[in-house]
Amino acid sequence: GENVEQHPSTLSVQEGDSAVIKCTYSDSASNYFPWYKQELGKRPQLIIDIRSNVGEKKDQRIAVTLNKTAKHFSLHITETQPEDSAVYFCAASMRSSGDKLTFGTGTRLAVRP
Amino acid sequence: DAGITQSPRHKVTETGTPVTLRCHQTENHRYMYWYRQDPGHGLRLIHYSYGVKDTDKGEVSDGYSVSRSKTEDFLLTLESATSSQTSVYFCAISESSTGRGELFFGEGSRLTVL
């Protein structure tokens, strides 16, 4: 089955600095890689996703990169703000397993004012 | 936010009792999922549904059953709750299979099994 590892488990950065969260996946047939953000006490929400035919995708201060050869993908947040403080989950989906998402274990990001 | 509600939002029960969590959607989405969230484990899929009366197991399905008799409702049942099932349970819906589109989550149901 699909296995997704996520690092680091916690991350603390100064406001304005960049944050990077990394994930690796086990199955080379994975084809869809979303990132979800979960604020304290709230539901997870999609913030960005990337498909296997794309190497990088940006949306304002966030970007995701995908390295299919190495089977890893990363979330980059630039110019971090206190409202970026949350838990971030990566996930991977493989069509042959019914497109079910397998989530990483999450990264708790704290942005210090 | 997508029209998805979970009930109850909080429940405390005793070991051995049955528990049913309800997920109701007003989006008419075909796909529905139940996840559990535990520290250090992220979100793990329990069961999912492709449509009415069409369900399948996820990675942590032991001890859980589901039913979907209407498009809008997806029920998760713990036949005999155990302390290891203490968790936050999230229902999610998607218009298409998750290989193509976004999952919309409910607000979560916090279950404590004493």
Tab-separated table of C-alpha atoms in Angstrom:
chain	number	residue	atom	x	y	z
A	1	GLY	CA	0.000	0.000	0.000
A	2	GLU	CA	0.883	3.654	-0.130
A	3	ASN	CA	3.059	5.079	2.621
A	4	VAL	CA	3.598	8.812	3.109
A	5	GLU	CA	6.256	10.141	5.459
A	6	GLN	CA	6.265	13.782	6.511
A	7	HIS	CA	9.014	15.862	8.139
A	8	PRO	CA	9.485	17.711	10.372
A	9	SER	CA	6.733	17.004	12.873
A	10	THR	CA	7.108	20.482	14.365
A	11	LEU	CA	8.550	23.643	12.892
A	12	SER	CA	9.012	27.060	14.434
A	13	VAL	CA	9.975	30.072	12.333
A	14	GLN	CA	10.210	33.813	12.807
A	15	GLU	CA	7.554	35.899	11.100
A	16	GLY	CA	8.751	36.810	7.631
A	17	ASP	CA	11.006	33.780	7.265
A	18	SER	CA	10.309	30.841	4.959
A	19	ALA	CA	9.060	27.403	6.002
A	20	VAL	CA	9.571	24.129	4.165
A	21	ILE	CA	7.774	20.854	4.848
A	22	LYS	CA	8.835	17.682	3.083
A	23	CYS	CA	7.034	14.452	2.253
A	24	THR	CA	8.088	11.215	0.647
A	25	TYR	CA	5.854	8.543	-0.803
A	26	SER	CA	6.439	4.890	-1.498
A	27	ASP	CA	4.467	4.109	-4.636
A	28	SER	CA	5.780	5.443	-7.917
A	29	ALA	CA	2.270	5.192	-9.400
A	30	SER	CA	1.004	7.992	-7.162
A	31	ASN	CA	-0.377	10.794	-9.287
A	32	TYR	CA	-1.983	13.447	-7.088
A	33	PHE	CA	-0.461	15.293	-4.126
A	34	PRO	CA	-2.589	17.728	-2.126
A	35	TRP	CA	-1.684	19.744	0.963
A	36	TYR	CA	-4.209	20.459	3.713
A	37	LYS	CA	-4.043	23.067	6.452
A	38	GLN	CA	-5.754	22.555	9.787
A	39	GLU	CA	-6.015	25.474	12.167
A	40	LEU	CA	-6.466	24.741	15.851
A	41	GLY	CA	-9.874	23.221	16.499
A	42	LYS	CA	-10.910	23.487	12.866
A	43	ARG	CA	-11.372	21.116	9.939
A	44	PRO	CA	-8.590	20.411	7.419
A	45	GLN	CA	-8.832	22.495	4.265
A	46	LEU	CA	-7.085	22.151	0.932
A	47	ILE	CA	-4.525	24.880	0.292
A	48	ILE	CA	-2.718	23.653	-2.807
A	49	ASP	CA	-2.284	20.501	-4.863
A	50	ILE	CA	-0.074	19.210	-7.635
A	51	ARG	CA	-0.385	16.432	-10.163
A	52	SER	CA	2.313	14.082	-11.375
A	53	ASN	CA	2.694	15.796	-14.733
A	54	VAL	CA	3.739	19.082	-13.107
A	55	GLY	CA	6.990	19.849	-11.277
A	56	GLU	CA	6.012	23.003	-9.428
A	57	LYS	CA	2.919	25.020	-8.634
A	58	LYS	CA	2.595	28.398	-6.914
A	59	ASP	CA	-0.248	30.286	-5.314
A	60	GLN	CA	0.804	33.621	-3.834
A	61	ARG	CA	3.050	32.820	-0.843
A	62	ILE	CA	2.767	29.056	-1.060
A	63	ALA	CA	4.338	26.686	-3.542
A	64	VAL	CA	4.632	22.950	-3.941
A	65	THR	CA	7.392	21.100	-5.749
A	66	LEU	CA	7.365	17.499	-6.891
A	67	ASN	CA	10.308	15.241	-7.678
A	68	LYS	CA	8.886	12.071	-9.181
A	69	THR	CA	12.253	10.394	-9.551
A	70	ALA	CA	13.035	10.762	-5.860
A	71	LYS	CA	9.372	10.312	-4.887
A	72	HIS	CA	9.182	13.385	-2.725
A	73	PHE	CA	7.264	16.632	-2.689
A	74	SER	CA	7.556	19.738	-0.580
A	75	LEU	CA	5.477	22.680	0.600
A	76	HIS	CA	7.148	26.071	0.674
A	77	ILE	CA	5.673	29.040	2.505
A	78	THR	CA	7.401	32.375	2.039
A	79	GLU	CA	7.086	35.536	4.120
A	80	THR	CA	5.354	33.618	6.887
A	81	GLN	CA	2.685	35.342	8.952
A	82	PRO	CA	1.136	34.433	12.317
A	83	GLU	CA	-2.003	33.213	10.546
A	84	ASP	CA	0.103	30.548	8.849
A	85	SER	CA	0.398	28.833	12.238
A	86	ALA	CA	-1.428	25.514	11.856
A	87	VAL	CA	-0.922	21.821	11.241
A	88	TYR	CA	-0.129	20.970	7.636
A	89	PHE	CA	-0.797	17.553	6.106
A	90	CYS	CA	0.573	16.223	2.862
A	91	ALA	CA	-1.194	13.398	1.061
A	92	ALA	CA	-0.792	11.155	-1.947
A	93	SER	CA	-3.289	9.365	-4.125
A	94	MET	CA	-2.794	6.423	-6.425
A	95	ARG	CA	-5.316	5.668	-9.125
A	96	SER	CA	-4.832	1.901	-8.898
A	97	SER	CA	-5.843	1.934	-5.218
A	98	GLY	CA	-9.138	3.599	-5.950
A	99	ASP	CA	-7.808	7.124	-5.640
A	100	LYS	CA	-7.920	7.015	-1.880
A	101	LEU	CA	-5.749	9.608	-0.195
A	102	THR	CA	-3.020	8.526	2.198
A	103	PHE	CA	-2.049	11.337	4.549
A	104	GLY	CA	1.246	12.145	6.183
A	105	THR	CA	1.409	12.479	9.951
A	106	GLY	CA	1.309	16.271	9.908
A	107	THR	CA	3.635	19.190	10.672
A	108	ARG	CA	2.778	21.704	13.362
A	109	LEU	CA	4.024	25.085	12.167
A	110	ALA	CA	4.391	27.929	14.638
A	111	VAL	CA	5.169	31.411	13.345
A	112	ARG	CA	6.677	33.629	16.035
A	113	PRO	CA	5.684	37.309	15.807
B	1	ASP	CA	-17.836	25.956	3.542
B	2	ALA	CA	-19.364	22.930	1.844
B	3	GLY	CA	-22.691	21.803	3.288
B	4	ILE	CA	-21.497	18.993	5.478
B	5	THR	CA	-22.487	18.440	9.091
B	6	GLN	CA	-21.533	15.822	11.633
B	7	SER	CA	-23.434	14.702	14.681
B	8	PRO	CA	-22.859	14.425	17.509
B	9	ARG	CA	-19.935	16.831	17.747
B	10	HIS	CA	-18.898	15.467	21.130
B	11	LYS	CA	-19.663	12.172	22.795
B	12	VAL	CA	-18.442	10.361	25.870
B	13	THR	CA	-19.313	6.705	26.164
B	14	GLU	CA	-18.251	3.580	27.985
B	15	THR	CA	-16.334	0.597	26.705
B	16	GLY	CA	-18.593	-1.971	25.089
B	17	THR	CA	-21.416	0.360	24.123
B	18	PRO	CA	-22.468	0.923	20.507
B	19	VAL	CA	-21.914	4.342	18.975
B	20	THR	CA	-23.147	5.822	15.708
B	21	LEU	CA	-21.777	8.982	14.139
B	22	ARG	CA	-23.725	10.673	11.402
B	23	CYS	CA	-22.480	12.653	8.437
B	24	HIS	CA	-24.998	14.666	6.417
B	25	GLN	CA	-24.243	16.570	3.213
B	26	THR	CA	-26.323	18.920	1.120
B	27	GLU	CA	-23.905	19.027	-1.838
B	28	ASN	CA	-25.132	15.863	-3.573
B	29	HIS	CA	-21.524	14.656	-3.819
B	30	ARG	CA	-21.060	11.038	-4.757
B	31	TYR	CA	-18.054	10.217	-2.592
B	32	MET	CA	-18.067	10.194	1.205
B	33	TYR	CA	-15.345	9.197	3.654
B	34	TRP	CA	-14.765	8.647	7.332
B	35	TYR	CA	-11.329	9.446	8.761
B	36	ARG	CA	-9.971	9.349	12.273
B	37	GLN	CA	-7.346	11.783	13.496
B	38	ASP	CA	-4.904	10.861	16.222
B	39	PRO	CA	-1.699	12.572	17.364
B	40	GLY	CA	1.290	11.160	15.518
B	41	HIS	CA	-0.877	9.376	12.961
B	42	GLY	CA	-2.412	12.145	10.920
B	43	LEU	CA	-5.647	11.317	9.160
B	44	ARG	CA	-6.380	7.663	8.538
B	45	LEU	CA	-9.166	6.376	6.328
B	46	ILE	CA	-11.703	4.105	8.029
B	47	HIS	CA	-14.340	3.512	5.340
B	48	TYR	CA	-15.539	5.245	2.231
B	49	SER	CA	-18.493	5.188	-0.122
B	50	TYR	CA	-18.824	5.592	-3.876
B	51	GLY	CA	-22.596	5.892	-3.741
B	52	VAL	CA	-25.750	4.595	-2.131
B	53	LYS	CA	-25.167	1.133	-0.650
B	54	ASP	CA	-21.687	1.098	-2.160
B	55	THR	CA	-18.998	1.141	0.521
B	56	ASP	CA	-15.500	-0.191	1.019
B	57	LYS	CA	-12.868	-0.502	3.719
B	58	GLY	CA	-10.014	1.861	4.371
B	59	GLU	CA	-6.736	1.237	6.167
B	60	VAL	CA	-8.145	1.132	9.738
B	61	SER	CA	-11.577	-0.451	9.314
B	62	ASP	CA	-11.445	-3.093	12.075
B	63	GLY	CA	-14.150	-2.442	14.684
B	64	TYR	CA	-16.109	-0.086	12.428
B	65	SER	CA	-19.000	-0.487	10.020
B	66	VAL	CA	-20.724	2.003	7.755
B	67	SER	CA	-23.968	2.416	5.912
B	68	ARG	CA	-25.183	4.713	3.200
B	69	SER	CA	-28.871	4.339	2.416
B	70	LYS	CA	-29.240	7.856	0.986
B	71	THR	CA	-26.854	10.024	-1.005
B	72	GLU	CA	-26.782	12.637	1.730
B	73	ASP	CA	-26.119	10.444	4.769
B	74	PHE	CA	-23.116	8.314	5.714
B	75	LEU	CA	-23.202	6.601	9.093
B	76	LEU	CA	-20.219	5.256	11.002
B	77	THR	CA	-20.964	2.648	13.675
B	78	LEU	CA	-18.755	1.304	16.415
B	79	GLU	CA	-20.530	-1.907	17.385
B	80	SER	CA	-18.727	-2.203	20.719
B	81	ALA	CA	-16.589	0.817	21.503
B	82	THR	CA	-13.071	0.360	22.905
B	83	SER	CA	-10.680	2.881	24.447
B	84	SER	CA	-8.475	2.639	21.356
B	85	GLN	CA	-11.313	4.201	19.387
B	86	THR	CA	-11.081	7.415	21.367
B	87	SER	CA	-10.343	9.888	18.593
B	88	VAL	CA	-11.575	12.777	16.512
B	89	TYR	CA	-13.603	11.525	13.570
B	90	PHE	CA	-13.897	13.521	10.374
B	91	CYS	CA	-16.345	12.952	7.600
B	92	ALA	CA	-15.351	14.196	4.157
B	93	ILE	CA	-17.027	14.477	0.791
B	94	SER	CA	-15.807	14.931	-2.751
B	95	GLU	CA	-17.489	15.466	-6.051
B	96	SER	CA	-15.087	13.161	-7.846
B	97	SER	CA	-12.670	10.498	-6.772
B	98	THR	CA	-9.889	11.966	-4.677
B	99	GLY	CA	-7.375	11.444	-7.406
B	100	ARG	CA	-8.871	14.423	-9.158
B	101	GLY	CA	-10.425	16.796	-6.702
B	102	GLU	CA	-10.752	18.367	-3.328
B	103	LEU	CA	-11.918	16.727	-0.128
B	104	PHE	CA	-14.304	18.849	1.960
B	105	PHE	CA	-14.250	17.950	5.623
B	106	GLY	CA	-16.898	18.233	8.267
B	107	GLU	CA	-16.165	19.901	11.589
B	108	GLY	CA	-15.272	16.654	13.313
B	109	SER	CA	-16.766	14.533	16.090
B	110	ARG	CA	-14.743	14.049	19.239
B	111	LEU	CA	-15.385	10.619	20.767
B	112	THR	CA	-14.112	9.591	24.175
B	113	VAL	CA	-14.439	5.957	25.227
B	114	LEU	CA	-13.953	5.435	28.962
